[in-house]
Amino acid sequence: MPVYFYDVYENPYGCFTNFSRHGCELDGDWWLTSEHYFQAQKFIGTPHAEQIRKLPTPRDAFNTAQTLKPFVRSDWLKARDDVMRKAVLRKFEFNPGIKAVLLATGDALLVENSPVDNYWGCGADGKGQNRLGQILMEVRDQLHQPV
Ligand SMILES: Nc1nc(O)c(N)c(N[C@@H]2O[C@H](COP(=O)(O)O)[C@@H](O)[C@H]2O)n1
């Protein structure tokens, strides 16, 4: 059975969205959410990255990045999947409780059930690329590997 997630308050899979309040240390800084890290990387090397890192909520990080669209780094479309992989892997490595939730999904298909996003999610018609779901499944495989 596929696992659909989107809203942070939907248990037990609300922890799969980047908006979930599971922080981590990454690249020498503390990030309140993986959304903070992801959005900040659009502006790496500029003061906007730190501006986004310090915002109080993932919604603020997302909205602020939207307002700064003209300043997004030029290679972002090429870089964004790797940035997402790094953020999601670290989030689950750093938070054992949600790592267990992810591993407990076994080999279920994971789908970001976003009605508005055809890239990270499945979109309103269910035919989107679901890149976040795919990356979560990749991370699940990686976390299964013995160290
Ligand atoms: N739970 C949730 N609420 C929202 O409002 C969202 N937009 C998302 N999706 C996440 O938003 C990020 C969009 O990234 P782009 O800047 O558009 O590339 C990404 O983390 C989606 O997974 N989720």
Short mmCIF file of C-alpha atoms and ligand atoms in Angstrom, two decimals:
data_model
loop_
_atom_site.label_atom_id
_atom_site.label_comp_id
_atom_site.label_asym_id
_atom_site.label_seq_id
_atom_site.Cartn_x
_atom_site.Cartn_y
_atom_site.Cartn_z
CA MET A 1 0.00 0.00 0.00
CA PRO A 2 1.44 3.42 -0.90
CA VAL A 3 2.13 5.86 1.93
CA TYR A 4 0.87 9.35 1.17
CA PHE A 5 2.15 12.28 3.19
CA TYR A 6 1.98 16.05 3.02
CA ASP A 7 0.58 17.72 6.11
CA VAL A 8 3.02 17.90 9.00
CA TYR A 9 0.25 17.11 11.52
CA GLU A 10 -0.82 13.84 9.86
CA ASN A 11 0.50 11.02 12.02
CA PRO A 12 2.58 8.99 11.72
CA TYR A 13 3.90 10.19 8.35
CA GLY A 14 3.84 13.96 8.86
CA CYS A 15 7.52 13.56 9.70
CA PHE A 16 8.24 12.84 6.02
CA THR A 17 7.54 16.40 4.89
CA ASN A 18 10.43 18.85 4.99
CA PHE A 19 8.21 21.09 7.08
CA SER A 20 8.35 18.70 10.04
CA ARG A 21 10.09 20.03 13.13
CA HIS A 22 13.07 17.70 13.06
CA GLY A 23 16.26 19.69 13.16
CA CYS A 24 19.78 18.63 12.40
CA GLU A 25 23.34 19.81 12.25
CA LEU A 26 24.64 20.05 8.70
CA ASP A 27 27.59 21.85 7.09
CA GLY A 28 28.58 23.13 10.54
CA ASP A 29 25.27 24.84 11.31
CA TRP A 30 22.04 23.99 13.08
CA TRP A 31 18.93 23.80 10.91
CA LEU A 32 15.46 23.87 12.43
CA THR A 33 14.01 21.85 9.54
CA SER A 34 15.19 20.27 6.30
CA GLU A 35 13.10 22.92 4.53
CA HIS A 36 15.29 25.62 6.06
CA TYR A 37 18.40 23.87 4.75
CA PHE A 38 16.92 23.23 1.31
CA GLN A 39 15.66 26.78 0.81
CA ALA A 40 18.88 28.35 2.13
CA GLN A 41 20.99 26.39 -0.38
CA LYS A 42 19.33 28.31 -3.21
CA PHE A 43 21.32 31.33 -1.99
CA ILE A 44 24.52 29.73 -0.73
CA GLY A 45 27.43 32.16 -0.60
CA THR A 46 25.14 35.15 -0.08
CA PRO A 47 23.72 36.69 3.13
CA HIS A 48 20.27 35.36 2.17
CA ALA A 49 21.32 31.82 3.11
CA GLU A 50 21.96 32.83 6.72
CA GLN A 51 18.86 35.02 6.70
CA ILE A 52 16.77 31.94 5.82
CA ARG A 53 18.59 29.68 8.29
CA LYS A 54 17.58 31.96 11.16
CA LEU A 55 13.87 32.16 10.34
CA PRO A 56 11.53 30.73 12.98
CA THR A 57 9.41 28.41 10.82
CA PRO A 58 9.75 26.32 7.65
CA ARG A 59 6.86 28.29 6.18
CA ASP A 60 8.90 31.47 6.67
CA ALA A 61 11.88 29.81 4.99
CA PHE A 62 9.75 28.73 2.02
CA ASN A 63 7.98 32.10 1.68
CA THR A 64 11.16 34.13 2.02
CA ALA A 65 12.89 32.06 -0.66
CA GLN A 66 9.92 32.73 -2.94
CA THR A 67 10.34 36.48 -2.51
CA LEU A 68 14.06 36.18 -3.33
CA LYS A 69 13.59 34.28 -6.61
CA PRO A 70 15.73 36.69 -8.70
CA PHE A 71 18.74 35.84 -6.50
CA VAL A 72 18.56 32.05 -6.74
CA ARG A 73 21.90 30.55 -7.81
CA SER A 74 22.15 29.90 -11.52
CA ASP A 75 22.81 26.14 -11.22
CA TRP A 76 19.89 25.50 -8.89
CA LEU A 77 17.81 23.28 -11.17
CA LYS A 78 20.81 21.00 -11.63
CA ALA A 79 21.75 21.06 -7.94
CA ARG A 80 18.37 20.77 -6.23
CA ASP A 81 17.99 16.97 -6.17
CA ASP A 82 21.42 16.49 -4.59
CA VAL A 83 20.66 19.20 -2.04
CA MET A 84 17.37 17.50 -1.20
CA ARG A 85 19.08 14.09 -0.86
CA LYS A 86 21.66 15.55 1.51
CA ALA A 87 19.05 17.34 3.64
CA VAL A 88 16.70 14.37 3.88
CA LEU A 89 19.45 11.84 4.64
CA ARG A 90 20.86 14.00 7.42
CA LYS A 91 17.42 14.68 8.90
CA PHE A 92 16.72 10.95 9.28
CA GLU A 93 20.23 10.08 10.44
CA PHE A 94 20.03 12.74 13.12
CA ASN A 95 16.55 11.83 14.44
CA PRO A 96 16.34 8.13 15.35
CA GLY A 97 12.59 8.25 16.13
CA ILE A 98 11.63 9.24 12.60
CA LYS A 99 14.32 7.03 11.11
CA ALA A 100 12.41 4.13 12.67
CA VAL A 101 9.14 5.41 11.13
CA LEU A 102 10.79 5.57 7.70
CA LEU A 103 12.35 2.11 7.96
CA ALA A 104 9.03 0.68 9.16
CA THR A 105 7.46 1.56 5.81
CA GLY A 106 9.38 -1.40 4.37
CA ASP A 107 9.29 -1.23 0.60
CA ALA A 108 6.09 0.80 0.37
CA LEU A 109 5.85 3.49 -2.28
CA LEU A 110 6.17 6.90 -0.60
CA VAL A 111 4.31 9.77 -2.22
CA GLU A 112 4.34 13.45 -1.38
CA ASN A 113 0.65 14.12 -1.89
CA SER A 114 1.01 17.74 -2.88
CA PRO A 115 -1.94 19.19 -4.77
CA VAL A 116 0.24 22.01 -6.10
CA ASP A 117 3.66 20.53 -6.81
CA ASN A 118 4.29 18.31 -9.83
CA TYR A 119 8.01 18.06 -9.19
CA TRP A 120 8.52 17.21 -5.52
CA GLY A 121 5.03 15.82 -5.22
CA CYS A 122 2.46 13.91 -7.25
CA GLY A 123 0.45 17.02 -8.09
CA ALA A 124 -3.31 17.39 -8.23
CA ASP A 125 -3.73 14.68 -10.88
CA GLY A 126 -1.39 12.19 -9.19
CA LYS A 127 0.92 12.17 -12.23
CA GLY A 128 3.67 14.43 -10.86
CA GLN A 129 7.30 13.31 -10.55
CA ASN A 130 7.16 12.75 -6.79
CA ARG A 131 10.87 13.49 -6.43
CA LEU A 132 10.64 13.93 -2.66
CA GLY A 133 8.95 10.54 -2.31
CA GLN A 134 11.65 8.98 -4.49
CA ILE A 135 14.43 10.58 -2.49
CA LEU A 136 12.87 9.37 0.74
CA MET A 137 12.86 5.83 -0.69
CA GLU A 138 16.53 6.19 -1.68
CA VAL A 139 17.34 7.40 1.83
CA ARG A 140 15.37 4.50 3.30
CA ASP A 141 17.55 2.10 1.27
CA GLN A 142 20.72 3.87 2.42
CA LEU A 143 19.67 3.72 6.07
CA HIS A 144 19.12 -0.03 5.71
CA GLN A 145 22.76 -0.56 4.75
CA PRO A 146 24.90 -1.77 7.66
CA VAL A 147 27.66 0.72 8.57
N1 LIG B 1 3.94 20.16 3.70
C1 LIG B 1 4.25 21.00 2.68
N2 LIG B 1 3.67 22.22 2.64
C2 LIG B 1 3.95 23.05 1.62
O1 LIG B 1 3.35 24.23 1.57
C3 LIG B 1 4.87 22.67 0.62
N3 LIG B 1 5.18 23.54 -0.40
C4 LIG B 1 5.45 21.39 0.72
N4 LIG B 1 6.34 20.93 -0.21
C5 LIG B 1 7.72 21.18 -0.09
O2 LIG B 1 8.02 22.53 -0.40
C6 LIG B 1 9.31 22.59 -0.98
C7 LIG B 1 9.14 23.19 -2.37
O3 LIG B 1 10.38 23.39 -2.93
P1 LIG B 1 10.64 24.42 -4.13
O4 LIG B 1 11.24 25.60 -3.47
O5 LIG B 1 9.32 24.70 -4.78
O6 LIG B 1 11.58 23.66 -5.03
C8 LIG B 1 9.85 21.15 -1.02
O7 LIG B 1 10.54 20.89 0.19
C9 LIG B 1 8.57 20.37 -1.06
O8 LIG B 1 8.74 19.04 -0.60
N5 LIG B 1 5.12 20.58 1.75
#
